[in-house]
CSV table of C-alpha atoms in Angstrom, one decimal:
chain,number,residue,atom,x,y,z
J,1,MET,CA,0.0,0.0,0.0
J,2,PHE,CA,2.8,2.4,0.9
J,3,ALA,CA,4.5,1.7,-2.4
J,4,ARG,CA,1.3,2.4,-4.3
J,5,VAL,CA,1.0,5.8,-2.5
J,6,VAL,CA,4.6,6.6,-3.4
J,7,ALA,CA,3.9,5.8,-7.1
J,8,ILE,CA,0.8,8.0,-7.1
J,9,ILE,CA,2.5,11.0,-5.6
J,10,SER,CA,5.5,10.5,-8.0
J,11,ASP,CA,3.0,10.8,-10.8
J,12,VAL,CA,1.6,14.0,-9.4
J,13,CYS,CA,5.1,15.4,-9.1
J,14,GLU,CA,5.4,15.2,-12.9
J,15,GLY,CA,8.1,12.6,-13.0
J,16,HIS,CA,10.5,14.1,-10.5
J,17,LYS,CA,12.6,11.9,-8.2
J,18,LYS,CA,10.7,9.5,-6.1
J,19,GLU,CA,12.7,10.6,-3.1
J,20,VAL,CA,10.7,13.8,-3.2
J,21,ALA,CA,7.5,11.7,-3.2
J,22,VAL,CA,8.7,9.7,-0.2
J,23,LEU,CA,9.5,12.9,1.7
J,24,PHE,CA,6.0,14.1,0.9
J,25,VAL,CA,4.3,10.9,2.1
J,26,LEU,CA,6.3,10.9,5.3
J,27,THR,CA,5.4,14.6,5.9
J,28,SER,CA,1.8,13.8,5.1
J,29,ILE,CA,1.7,11.0,7.6
J,30,LEU,CA,3.2,13.2,10.3
J,31,SER,CA,0.7,16.0,9.5
J,32,HIS,CA,-2.1,13.4,9.6
J,33,VAL,CA,-1.0,12.2,13.0
J,34,VAL,CA,-0.7,15.7,14.4
J,35,TYR,CA,-4.1,16.6,13.0
J,36,ARG,CA,-5.8,13.5,14.5
J,37,SER,CA,-4.1,14.3,17.8
J,38,TRP,CA,-5.5,17.8,17.7
J,39,GLN,CA,-8.9,16.4,16.9
J,40,SER,CA,-8.7,14.0,19.9
J,41,ASN,CA,-7.9,16.9,22.2
J,42,SER,CA,-10.9,18.9,21.2
J,43,SER,CA,-13.2,19.8,24.0
J,44,GLY,CA,-16.1,17.5,24.9
J,45,GLU,CA,-18.4,20.4,24.3
J,46,GLU,CA,-17.4,20.7,20.7
J,47,LYS,CA,-17.7,16.9,20.2
J,48,GLY,CA,-21.2,17.0,21.7
J,49,GLU,CA,-22.2,19.9,19.4
J,50,CYS,CA,-20.8,18.0,16.4
J,51,LYS,CA,-22.9,14.9,17.3
J,52,ARG,CA,-26.0,16.9,17.7
J,53,LYS,CA,-25.5,18.4,14.3
J,54,GLN,CA,-24.8,15.0,12.7
J,55,SER,CA,-28.1,13.8,14.0
J,56,THR,CA,-30.1,16.3,11.9
J,57,SER,CA,-27.6,17.2,9.1
J,58,THR,CA,-25.3,15.3,6.8
J,59,ALA,CA,-22.0,16.1,5.0
J,60,PRO,CA,-22.1,17.2,1.4
J,61,VAL,CA,-21.5,14.4,-1.2
J,62,THR,CA,-18.0,14.0,-2.5
J,63,ALA,CA,-17.2,14.3,-6.2
J,64,PRO,CA,-16.3,11.1,-7.9
J,65,ALA,CA,-12.8,12.2,-9.1
J,66,GLY,CA,-9.9,11.1,-6.9
J,67,TYR,CA,-7.1,13.2,-5.5
J,68,ILE,CA,-4.8,12.8,-8.5
J,69,GLU,CA,-7.4,13.6,-11.1
J,70,THR,CA,-8.7,16.5,-9.0
J,71,ILE,CA,-5.3,18.1,-8.5
J,72,ARG,CA,-4.4,17.8,-12.1
J,73,ASN,CA,-7.6,19.5,-13.2
J,74,VAL,CA,-7.8,22.3,-10.6
J,75,ALA,CA,-4.2,23.2,-11.3
J,76,SER,CA,-4.8,23.4,-15.0
J,77,PRO,CA,-6.8,25.5,-17.6
J,78,ASN,CA,-9.5,22.9,-17.2
J,79,ALA,CA,-10.4,24.0,-13.7
J,80,PRO,CA,-13.8,25.7,-14.3
J,81,PHE,CA,-14.9,23.0,-16.8
J,82,PHE,CA,-13.9,20.2,-14.4
J,83,LEU,CA,-15.8,21.8,-11.5
J,84,LEU,CA,-18.9,22.1,-13.6
J,85,GLU,CA,-18.6,18.4,-14.6
J,86,MET,CA,-18.3,17.4,-11.0
J,87,ARG,CA,-21.4,19.5,-10.1
J,88,LEU,CA,-23.4,17.6,-12.8
J,89,LYS,CA,-22.1,14.2,-11.8
J,90,THR,CA,-22.9,14.7,-8.1
J,91,ALA,CA,-26.3,16.2,-9.0
J,92,ARG,CA,-25.7,18.6,-6.1
J,93,GLN,CA,-25.2,22.4,-5.8
J,94,ILE,CA,-22.9,21.9,-2.8
J,95,PHE,CA,-20.3,19.1,-2.9
J,96,ARG,CA,-16.8,18.3,-1.7
J,97,VAL,CA,-13.8,17.6,-3.9
J,98,ASN,CA,-10.8,15.5,-3.1
J,99,VAL,CA,-8.0,18.0,-2.4
J,100,PRO,CA,-5.6,17.6,0.6
J,101,LEU,CA,-6.6,20.9,2.3
J,102,SER,CA,-7.1,21.1,6.1
J,103,GLY,CA,-10.8,21.3,6.6
J,104,GLY,CA,-11.6,20.1,3.1
J,105,LEU,CA,-12.6,22.0,-0.1
J,106,TYR,CA,-16.3,22.5,-0.8
J,107,VAL,CA,-17.8,23.8,-4.1
J,108,VAL,CA,-21.0,25.9,-4.0
J,109,SER,CA,-23.1,26.7,-7.0
J,110,ASN,CA,-26.2,27.6,-5.1
J,111,PRO,CA,-26.3,31.5,-5.5
J,112,ASP,CA,-28.2,32.0,-2.2
J,113,ALA,CA,-25.6,29.9,-0.3
J,114,ALA,CA,-22.7,31.7,-2.1
J,115,ARG,CA,-24.1,35.1,-1.1
J,116,GLU,CA,-24.5,34.1,2.5
J,117,ILE,CA,-20.9,33.0,2.7
J,118,LEU,CA,-19.5,36.0,0.7
J,119,LYS,CA,-21.5,38.5,2.8
J,120,ASP,CA,-20.3,37.0,6.1
J,121,VAL,CA,-17.5,39.4,7.0
J,122,SER,CA,-16.0,36.8,9.4
J,123,CYS,CA,-15.3,34.5,6.4
J,124,ASP,CA,-11.8,35.5,5.3
J,125,LYS,CA,-9.8,34.6,2.3
J,126,PRO,CA,-8.0,31.3,2.7
J,127,ILE,CA,-4.2,32.0,2.9
J,128,GLU,CA,-3.3,28.6,1.4
J,129,ILE,CA,-5.2,29.6,-1.8
J,130,TYR,CA,-4.1,33.2,-2.2
J,131,LYS,CA,-0.6,33.3,-0.7
J,132,PRO,CA,1.1,32.2,-4.0
J,133,PHE,CA,0.0,35.4,-5.6
J,134,GLN,CA,2.4,37.3,-3.3
J,135,SER,CA,5.3,35.8,-5.3
J,136,VAL,CA,3.9,37.6,-8.4
J,137,THR,CA,3.3,41.0,-6.9
J,138,GLY,CA,6.2,41.0,-4.4
J,139,ASP,CA,4.5,41.6,-1.1
J,140,PRO,CA,1.1,41.0,0.6
J,141,GLY,CA,-1.4,43.4,-0.9
J,142,ILE,CA,-5.1,44.3,-1.1
J,143,PHE,CA,-5.8,41.0,-3.0
J,144,THR,CA,-4.0,38.7,-0.6
J,145,ARG,CA,-4.1,40.3,2.8
J,146,SER,CA,-6.6,39.1,5.5
J,147,THR,CA,-9.8,41.1,5.9
J,148,TYR,CA,-8.7,41.5,9.5
J,149,ASP,CA,-5.4,43.2,8.5
J,150,LYS,CA,-5.5,46.9,9.3
J,151,MET,CA,-3.4,47.6,6.3
J,152,TRP,CA,-6.0,46.0,4.0
J,153,THR,CA,-8.7,48.2,5.6
J,154,SER,CA,-6.6,51.3,5.1
J,155,VAL,CA,-5.8,50.6,1.5
J,156,ARG,CA,-9.3,49.6,0.6
J,157,LYS,CA,-10.8,52.7,2.2
J,158,SER,CA,-8.3,55.1,0.7
J,159,THR,CA,-8.4,53.7,-2.9
J,160,ALA,CA,-12.2,53.8,-2.9
J,161,HIS,CA,-12.0,57.5,-3.5
J,162,SER,CA,-10.5,56.9,-6.9
J,163,PHE,CA,-13.6,54.9,-7.9
J,164,SER,CA,-16.2,57.6,-6.9
J,165,SER,CA,-18.8,58.4,-9.5
J,166,THR,CA,-17.0,61.6,-10.5
J,167,GLN,CA,-13.7,59.7,-11.0
J,168,VAL,CA,-15.4,56.9,-12.9
J,169,GLN,CA,-17.0,59.4,-15.3
J,170,ARG,CA,-13.6,61.0,-15.8
J,171,MET,CA,-11.9,57.7,-16.5
J,172,ASN,CA,-14.7,56.5,-18.8
J,173,ARG,CA,-14.3,59.7,-20.9
J,174,ILE,CA,-10.6,58.7,-21.3
J,175,CYS,CA,-11.7,55.2,-22.3
J,176,THR,CA,-14.1,56.6,-24.8
J,177,GLU,CA,-11.3,58.7,-26.3
J,178,HIS,CA,-9.1,55.6,-26.7
J,179,THR,CA,-12.0,53.7,-28.2
J,180,GLU,CA,-12.6,56.4,-30.8
J,181,MET,CA,-8.8,56.5,-31.6
J,182,TRP,CA,-8.9,52.7,-32.1
J,183,LEU,CA,-11.9,52.9,-34.3
J,184,THR,CA,-10.2,55.6,-36.4
J,185,ASP,CA,-6.7,54.4,-36.6
J,186,ARG,CA,-7.2,50.6,-36.7
J,187,VAL,CA,-10.7,49.9,-37.9
J,188,GLN,CA,-11.7,52.8,-40.2
J,189,SER,CA,-8.4,53.0,-41.9
J,190,SER,CA,-8.5,49.3,-42.8
J,191,VAL,CA,-12.1,49.4,-43.9
J,192,ASN,CA,-11.4,52.4,-46.1
J,193,LYS,CA,-8.5,50.5,-47.8
J,194,PHE,CA,-9.8,46.9,-47.9
J,195,GLY,CA,-13.5,47.1,-47.1
J,196,SER,CA,-13.1,45.4,-43.8
J,197,PHE,CA,-10.9,44.9,-40.8
J,198,VAL,CA,-10.0,41.4,-39.5
J,199,PHE,CA,-8.8,41.3,-35.9
J,200,ASP,CA,-8.3,39.2,-32.8
J,201,PRO,CA,-10.8,40.7,-30.3
J,202,SER,CA,-8.9,39.3,-27.3
J,203,GLU,CA,-5.7,41.0,-28.3
J,204,GLU,CA,-7.2,44.3,-29.5
J,205,MET,CA,-9.6,44.7,-26.5
J,206,THR,CA,-7.0,44.0,-23.8
J,207,GLN,CA,-4.6,46.4,-25.4
J,208,LEU,CA,-7.3,49.0,-25.7
J,209,THR,CA,-8.3,48.7,-22.0
J,210,PHE,CA,-4.6,48.6,-21.0
J,211,ARG,CA,-4.0,52.0,-22.7
J,212,SER,CA,-7.2,53.4,-21.2
J,213,ILE,CA,-6.5,52.3,-17.6
J,214,MET,CA,-2.8,53.2,-17.7
J,215,GLU,CA,-3.7,56.8,-18.6
J,216,SER,CA,-6.9,57.2,-16.5
J,217,ALA,CA,-5.9,55.5,-13.3
J,218,PHE,CA,-2.1,55.5,-13.3
J,219,GLU,CA,-1.5,58.7,-15.3
J,220,TYR,CA,1.0,56.9,-17.6
J,221,THR,CA,1.0,57.1,-21.4
J,222,SER,CA,1.7,53.5,-22.4
J,223,ASN,CA,2.9,52.1,-25.7
J,224,GLU,CA,2.7,48.7,-27.4
J,225,GLN,CA,6.0,47.6,-25.9
J,226,ASP,CA,4.8,48.4,-22.4
J,227,PHE,CA,1.8,46.2,-22.9
J,228,GLU,CA,3.9,43.3,-24.3
J,229,THR,CA,6.4,43.5,-21.5
J,230,PHE,CA,3.8,43.6,-18.7
J,231,SER,CA,1.3,41.1,-20.1
J,232,HIS,CA,4.0,38.6,-21.1
J,233,ASN,CA,5.8,38.6,-17.8
J,234,VAL,CA,2.6,38.6,-15.8
J,235,GLU,CA,1.5,35.5,-17.7
J,236,VAL,CA,4.7,33.6,-17.1
J,237,SER,CA,4.8,34.4,-13.3
J,238,LEU,CA,1.1,33.7,-12.8
J,239,LYS,CA,1.3,30.3,-14.5
J,240,GLU,CA,3.9,29.2,-11.9
J,241,PHE,CA,2.7,30.9,-8.7
J,242,ALA,CA,-1.1,31.1,-9.2
J,243,ILE,CA,-1.8,28.0,-11.2
J,244,LYS,CA,0.9,25.4,-10.5
J,245,GLU,CA,1.5,26.4,-6.8
J,246,GLY,CA,-2.0,27.6,-6.1
J,247,GLY,CA,-3.6,24.4,-7.4
J,248,ASN,CA,-1.0,21.8,-6.5
J,249,PRO,CA,-0.2,21.4,-2.8
J,250,PHE,CA,2.8,19.1,-3.6
J,251,ARG,CA,4.7,21.5,-5.9
J,252,PHE,CA,6.6,23.2,-3.1
J,253,LEU,CA,8.5,19.9,-2.7
J,254,TYR,CA,10.1,19.9,-6.1
J,255,LYS,CA,9.6,23.3,-7.8
J,256,ARG,CA,13.3,24.3,-7.3
J,257,PHE,CA,14.2,21.4,-9.6
J,258,ASP,CA,12.0,22.9,-12.4
J,259,PRO,CA,13.6,25.6,-14.6
J,260,SER,CA,10.1,27.2,-15.1
J,261,TYR,CA,10.1,28.2,-11.5
J,262,TYR,CA,13.2,30.4,-12.0
J,263,ARG,CA,11.9,31.8,-15.2
J,264,ALA,CA,8.7,32.8,-13.3
J,265,LEU,CA,10.8,34.5,-10.6
J,266,GLN,CA,12.6,36.5,-13.2
J,267,SER,CA,9.3,37.5,-14.9
J,268,SER,CA,7.9,38.6,-11.6
J,269,LYS,CA,10.9,41.0,-11.1
J,270,ILE,CA,10.6,42.4,-14.7
J,271,ALA,CA,6.8,43.1,-14.2
J,272,GLN,CA,7.5,44.7,-10.8
J,273,GLU,CA,10.1,46.9,-12.3
J,274,PHE,CA,7.7,48.1,-14.9
J,275,VAL,CA,5.3,49.0,-12.2
J,276,ARG,CA,8.1,50.9,-10.4
J,277,LYS,CA,8.7,52.8,-13.6
J,278,VAL,CA,5.1,53.8,-13.7
J,279,LEU,CA,5.2,55.0,-10.1
J,280,ASN,CA,8.4,57.0,-10.7
J,281,THR,CA,7.0,58.6,-13.9
J,282,TYR,CA,4.1,59.9,-11.8
J,283,ARG,CA,6.3,60.9,-8.9
J,284,ASN,CA,8.7,62.9,-11.2
J,285,GLY,CA,5.8,64.5,-13.1
J,286,ASN,CA,7.2,63.2,-16.4
J,287,ASP,CA,3.9,62.5,-18.1
J,288,PRO,CA,2.5,65.4,-20.1
J,289,LYS,CA,-1.1,64.2,-19.4
J,290,ARG,CA,-0.7,64.3,-15.6
J,291,SER,CA,-4.1,65.1,-14.0
J,292,ASP,CA,-5.1,67.0,-10.9
J,293,ALA,CA,-7.8,64.3,-10.2
J,294,THR,CA,-7.8,61.9,-7.2
J,295,THR,CA,-6.3,59.1,-9.2
J,296,LEU,CA,-5.4,55.7,-8.0
J,297,VAL,CA,-1.7,56.3,-8.5
J,298,LYS,CA,-1.9,59.6,-6.6
J,299,ILE,CA,-3.6,58.0,-3.6
J,300,ILE,CA,-1.1,55.1,-3.4
J,301,CYS,CA,1.9,57.3,-4.0
J,302,ASP,CA,0.9,59.7,-1.2
J,303,ASN,CA,0.1,56.9,1.3
J,304,LYS,CA,2.8,57.4,3.9
J,305,SER,CA,1.8,54.1,5.7
J,306,LEU,CA,3.0,52.1,2.7
J,307,THR,CA,6.6,51.2,2.1
J,308,GLU,CA,8.0,51.6,-1.5
J,309,ASN,CA,7.6,47.8,-2.2
J,310,GLN,CA,4.1,47.8,-0.8
J,311,LYS,CA,3.2,50.7,-3.1
J,312,ILE,CA,4.5,48.6,-6.0
J,313,THR,CA,2.4,45.6,-4.9
J,314,GLU,CA,-0.8,47.6,-4.6
J,315,LEU,CA,-0.3,49.3,-8.0
J,316,TYR,CA,0.6,46.0,-9.6
J,317,THR,CA,-2.6,44.4,-8.2
J,318,PHE,CA,-4.9,47.2,-9.5
J,319,MET,CA,-3.0,47.3,-12.8
J,320,LEU,CA,-3.5,43.6,-13.5
J,321,ALA,CA,-7.1,43.5,-12.3
J,322,GLY,CA,-7.9,46.7,-14.3
J,323,PHE,CA,-7.2,45.8,-17.9
J,324,ASP,CA,-7.5,42.0,-18.6
J,325,THR,CA,-10.8,41.4,-17.0
J,326,THR,CA,-12.6,44.2,-18.8
J,327,GLY,CA,-10.7,43.6,-22.0
J,328,TYR,CA,-11.6,39.9,-22.1
J,329,THR,CA,-15.3,40.7,-21.2
J,330,LEU,CA,-15.4,43.1,-24.1
J,331,SER,CA,-13.8,40.5,-26.5
J,332,SER,CA,-16.1,37.7,-25.4
J,333,THR,CA,-19.2,39.9,-25.9
J,334,LEU,CA,-18.1,40.9,-29.4
J,335,ILE,CA,-17.5,37.2,-30.3
J,336,LEU,CA,-20.9,36.2,-29.0
J,337,LEU,CA,-22.5,38.9,-31.0
J,338,ALA,CA,-20.7,37.8,-34.1
J,339,LYS,CA,-21.7,34.2,-33.5
J,340,HIS,CA,-25.3,35.2,-33.0
J,341,PRO,CA,-26.0,37.7,-35.9
J,342,GLU,CA,-29.7,37.9,-35.0
J,343,VAL,CA,-28.8,39.2,-31.6
J,344,GLN,CA,-26.3,41.6,-33.1
J,345,ARG,CA,-28.9,43.0,-35.6
J,346,LYS,CA,-31.5,43.4,-32.8
J,347,LEU,CA,-29.0,45.4,-30.7
J,348,GLN,CA,-27.9,47.5,-33.6
J,349,ARG,CA,-31.5,48.4,-34.5
J,350,GLU,CA,-32.1,49.6,-31.0
J,351,LEU,CA,-28.9,51.5,-30.7
J,352,LEU,CA,-29.5,53.4,-34.0
J,353,THR,CA,-32.9,54.6,-32.8
J,354,LEU,CA,-31.1,56.4,-29.9
J,355,GLU,CA,-29.0,59.5,-29.8
J,356,PRO,CA,-25.3,58.7,-29.4
J,357,VAL,CA,-25.2,60.0,-25.9
J,358,GLU,CA,-28.2,57.8,-24.9
J,359,ARG,CA,-26.9,54.5,-26.4
J,360,SER,CA,-25.3,53.3,-23.2
J,361,LYS,CA,-28.8,53.3,-21.7
J,362,SER,CA,-30.1,50.8,-24.3
J,363,LYS,CA,-32.3,48.2,-22.6
J,364,TYR,CA,-31.2,45.4,-24.9
J,365,LEU,CA,-27.6,46.3,-24.5
J,366,LYS,CA,-28.0,45.7,-20.8
J,367,CYS,CA,-29.5,42.2,-21.6
J,368,VAL,CA,-26.6,41.4,-23.9
J,369,ILE,CA,-23.9,42.4,-21.5
J,370,ASN,CA,-25.5,40.6,-18.6
J,371,GLU,CA,-26.0,37.4,-20.6
J,372,SER,CA,-22.4,37.6,-21.9
J,373,MET,CA,-21.1,37.9,-18.3
J,374,ARG,CA,-23.3,35.1,-17.2
J,375,LEU,CA,-22.2,32.7,-20.0
J,376,LEU,CA,-18.5,33.6,-20.0
J,377,PRO,CA,-17.6,35.0,-16.6
J,378,VAL,CA,-14.1,36.3,-16.9
J,379,ALA,CA,-13.3,35.3,-13.3
J,380,ALA,CA,-14.5,31.8,-14.0
J,381,THR,CA,-13.3,30.1,-10.7
J,382,GLY,CA,-14.9,32.9,-8.7
J,383,SER,CA,-14.0,33.5,-5.1
J,384,TYR,CA,-12.7,31.4,-2.2
J,385,ARG,CA,-13.5,31.8,1.5
J,386,LYS,CA,-12.6,30.0,4.7
J,387,ALA,CA,-15.8,29.1,6.7
J,388,SER,CA,-15.7,30.9,10.0
J,389,ARG,CA,-18.5,28.7,11.3
J,390,ASP,CA,-20.7,25.8,10.3
J,391,PHE,CA,-23.0,26.7,7.4
J,392,THR,CA,-26.2,24.8,7.1
J,393,PHE,CA,-28.1,24.7,3.8
J,394,PRO,CA,-31.0,22.6,2.3
J,395,ASP,CA,-29.9,19.5,0.4
J,396,GLU,CA,-31.5,18.6,-3.0
J,397,GLY,CA,-31.7,15.0,-1.6
J,398,GLY,CA,-33.8,16.2,1.3
J,399,GLY,CA,-32.8,17.3,4.8
J,400,GLU,CA,-29.8,19.6,5.4
J,401,ILE,CA,-26.1,19.6,4.7
J,402,VAL,CA,-23.3,21.3,6.6
J,403,ILE,CA,-20.2,23.0,5.4
J,404,PRO,CA,-18.0,22.7,8.5
J,405,LYS,CA,-16.1,25.5,10.2
J,406,ASN,CA,-12.5,26.0,8.7
J,407,ALA,CA,-13.5,24.4,5.4
J,408,VAL,CA,-12.3,26.2,2.2
J,409,VAL,CA,-15.3,27.1,0.1
J,410,ALA,CA,-15.0,27.7,-3.6
J,411,MET,CA,-17.8,29.6,-5.4
J,412,PRO,CA,-17.0,29.3,-9.1
J,413,PHE,CA,-19.0,31.8,-11.2
J,414,TYR,CA,-18.7,29.6,-14.3
J,415,VAL,CA,-20.4,26.7,-12.4
J,416,GLN,CA,-23.1,28.8,-10.8
J,417,ASN,CA,-23.9,30.6,-14.0
J,418,ARG,CA,-24.2,27.3,-16.0
J,419,ASP,CA,-26.0,25.4,-13.4
J,420,PRO,CA,-29.3,23.9,-14.8
J,421,ALA,CA,-30.9,24.5,-11.4
J,422,ASN,CA,-30.3,28.2,-11.8
J,423,PHE,CA,-31.0,28.8,-15.5
J,424,ALA,CA,-33.0,27.1,-18.2
J,425,GLU,CA,-30.8,26.2,-21.2
J,426,PRO,CA,-27.7,27.4,-19.3
J,427,ASN,CA,-25.2,26.8,-22.1
J,428,LEU,CA,-27.1,29.0,-24.6
J,429,PHE,CA,-26.6,32.7,-25.3
J,430,ILE,CA,-30.1,34.1,-24.7
J,431,PRO,CA,-30.1,37.8,-23.8
J,432,GLU,CA,-33.9,37.8,-23.8
J,433,ARG,CA,-33.9,35.8,-20.6
J,434,TRP,CA,-33.1,39.2,-18.9
J,435,GLU,CA,-36.1,40.9,-20.4
J,436,THR,CA,-38.6,39.2,-18.1
J,437,ASN,CA,-38.2,38.3,-14.4
J,438,TYR,CA,-35.0,40.4,-14.3
J,439,ASP,CA,-34.7,40.3,-10.5
J,440,LYS,CA,-35.0,36.5,-10.5
J,441,VAL,CA,-32.4,36.1,-13.2
J,442,LYS,CA,-30.1,38.7,-11.7
J,443,GLY,CA,-30.3,36.9,-8.4
J,444,ALA,CA,-29.2,33.6,-9.9
J,445,ALA,CA,-26.2,35.0,-11.7
J,446,ILE,CA,-23.1,36.2,-9.8
J,447,GLN,CA,-20.8,38.5,-11.8
J,448,PHE,CA,-18.8,40.1,-9.0
J,449,ALA,CA,-18.0,38.9,-5.5
J,450,TYR,CA,-20.2,40.2,-2.7
J,451,GLY,CA,-19.4,41.7,0.7
J,452,ALA,CA,-16.3,43.4,1.9
J,453,ARG,CA,-14.1,41.8,-0.6
J,454,ASN,CA,-16.1,42.8,-3.7
J,455,CYS,CA,-14.4,44.2,-6.7
J,456,PRO,CA,-13.6,47.9,-6.0
J,457,GLY,CA,-13.4,48.7,-9.8
J,458,GLN,CA,-16.6,47.1,-10.9
J,459,SER,CA,-18.3,50.4,-11.6
J,460,LEU,CA,-15.5,51.5,-13.9
J,461,ALA,CA,-15.6,48.1,-15.7
J,462,MET,CA,-19.3,48.3,-16.3
J,463,ALA,CA,-19.0,51.9,-17.5
J,464,GLU,CA,-16.4,50.8,-20.1
J,465,LEU,CA,-18.5,48.0,-21.3
J,466,TYR,CA,-21.6,50.2,-21.7
J,467,SER,CA,-19.6,52.9,-23.6
J,468,THR,CA,-17.3,50.8,-25.8
J,469,ILE,CA,-19.8,48.2,-27.2
J,470,PRO,CA,-22.3,50.8,-28.5
J,471,LYS,CA,-19.4,52.8,-30.2
J,472,ILE,CA,-18.4,49.7,-32.1
J,473,LEU,CA,-21.8,48.2,-32.9
J,474,SER,CA,-23.4,51.4,-34.0
J,475,GLU,CA,-20.8,51.8,-36.8
J,476,TYR,CA,-19.7,48.3,-37.7
J,477,LYS,CA,-21.1,44.8,-38.4
J,478,LEU,CA,-19.1,41.9,-36.9
J,479,GLU,CA,-18.8,38.5,-38.6
J,480,LEU,CA,-17.0,35.5,-37.2
J,481,GLU,CA,-13.9,34.6,-39.3
J,482,LYS,CA,-12.4,32.1,-36.9
J,483,GLU,CA,-14.1,30.8,-33.7
J,484,GLY,CA,-10.9,30.1,-31.8
J,485,LYS,CA,-11.2,28.1,-28.6
J,486,LEU,CA,-12.4,28.9,-25.1
J,487,ASP,CA,-9.4,29.0,-22.7
J,488,TYR,CA,-9.0,29.5,-19.0
J,489,PHE,CA,-5.9,30.9,-17.4
J,490,LEU,CA,-7.0,32.9,-14.4
J,491,THR,CA,-9.4,34.6,-16.8
J,492,LEU,CA,-11.9,32.9,-19.2
J,493,LYS,CA,-11.5,34.1,-22.8
J,494,TYR,CA,-11.4,33.1,-26.4
J,495,VAL,CA,-7.9,32.4,-27.8
J,496,GLY,CA,-7.2,32.6,-31.6
J,497,ALA,CA,-10.7,34.0,-32.5
J,498,LYS,CA,-10.9,36.3,-35.5
J,499,LEU,CA,-13.7,38.8,-36.3
J,500,ARG,CA,-14.3,40.8,-39.5
J,501,ALA,CA,-15.6,44.3,-39.1
J,502,SER,CA,-17.3,46.0,-42.0
J,503,ARG,CA,-19.3,49.2,-42.0
J,504,LEU,CA,-23.0,49.2,-41.4
J,505,GLU,CA,-24.9,50.5,-44.3
J,506,SER,CA,-27.0,52.8,-42.2
J,507,SER,CA,-23.8,54.3,-40.6
J,508,SER,CA,-22.0,54.9,-43.9
């Protein structure tokens, strides 16, 4: 039996020396003994309480995939698709997956249960899930710090001023200017010469949002090389520290034997140096477009409680979160519209009946954006929390189930938003589902996290979506040239898709 365990762990460790696997097994056995010892020393009162709960409640069912299969999938681009598969196989909206985490890992696709956990301020982020991100950004920051950390509270409160309604309007005006420049310089010039413009929406939209956010929030005029440097090195470092380490609890044993680990360290340093360059450009007043507004870079730069490295970490975090999530949501929406020409035509007809300044208020546009974000949530694996208490929920099989205190709870948006218990025909793009029973549909779809750890920049992201899409669709028709494939790497997006933009007859 021991030899079989060693063989399995060796397989997980991607072919590295079996001595490493033996070390892990011995460490695991010791940890198991210590954990059991701690359990046996628990107070009689806690044991009695546990027995009383067991008499009326049961534990969630466990997904059929074993430890090896689960780890391989959750530490890979297949993570959201695998979790949805497990939800369908268990026929439960709350289930446990086989991952060696203390307290266990539970997946929740019931939106009411997810909201209850997310809104409970005592449920913190699990450090074992989020700590690897610190190797990317350099130091603990707003994304990885505990909710109980006074520094997290300070940064969160101070940076909120940069996302006030006044600041969002200012930043969205800059986004609109960049969109108009893109339409003129990239799309219109090609259409005038060749009759159409063929482009990769994921590449074009992420570059567009990068330029917009760099100027509006960081007061930095970026170029194509800046985008390539930052995005490439972020991707290399995130693959190692967020995916491989974050999803594989065994990797710490052998990562130093893997050259990709050292490449990721170097990429982290390069990306951090770019952020330092942005901060110094602001500090030295070298950008001609410097603003007097309460921008994000100004707030962080002037925060005397932060060290220089902490300022880099906070700026890095906001920079990363600010451009790729919005960019990929834009690109996914454009691709869905190209794949569903009847939806695109219906939206264009409504947009063209409105004055340009009123197009962002289009009712059908709201349906399209909501449905796009439901079907293809960019943060597909959603949020994780550590249960601060026992959570009891109704079970589909009857009775109640309990997510125990100290369990790690995953609330993947992709699974929730494609759960057949939450939506009819969940895998289809149907914007009309939002035209009736809006509150019910809205209640079933989770697009941003709730509670104290919700996305601070979501108002800006939504403003950009509602301004950029009408600009494009009111002037150009989009056709699908190449579908590409759906890919997950921290963000859910299409890779390799191609769209053809040609001028709308009514806008020529």
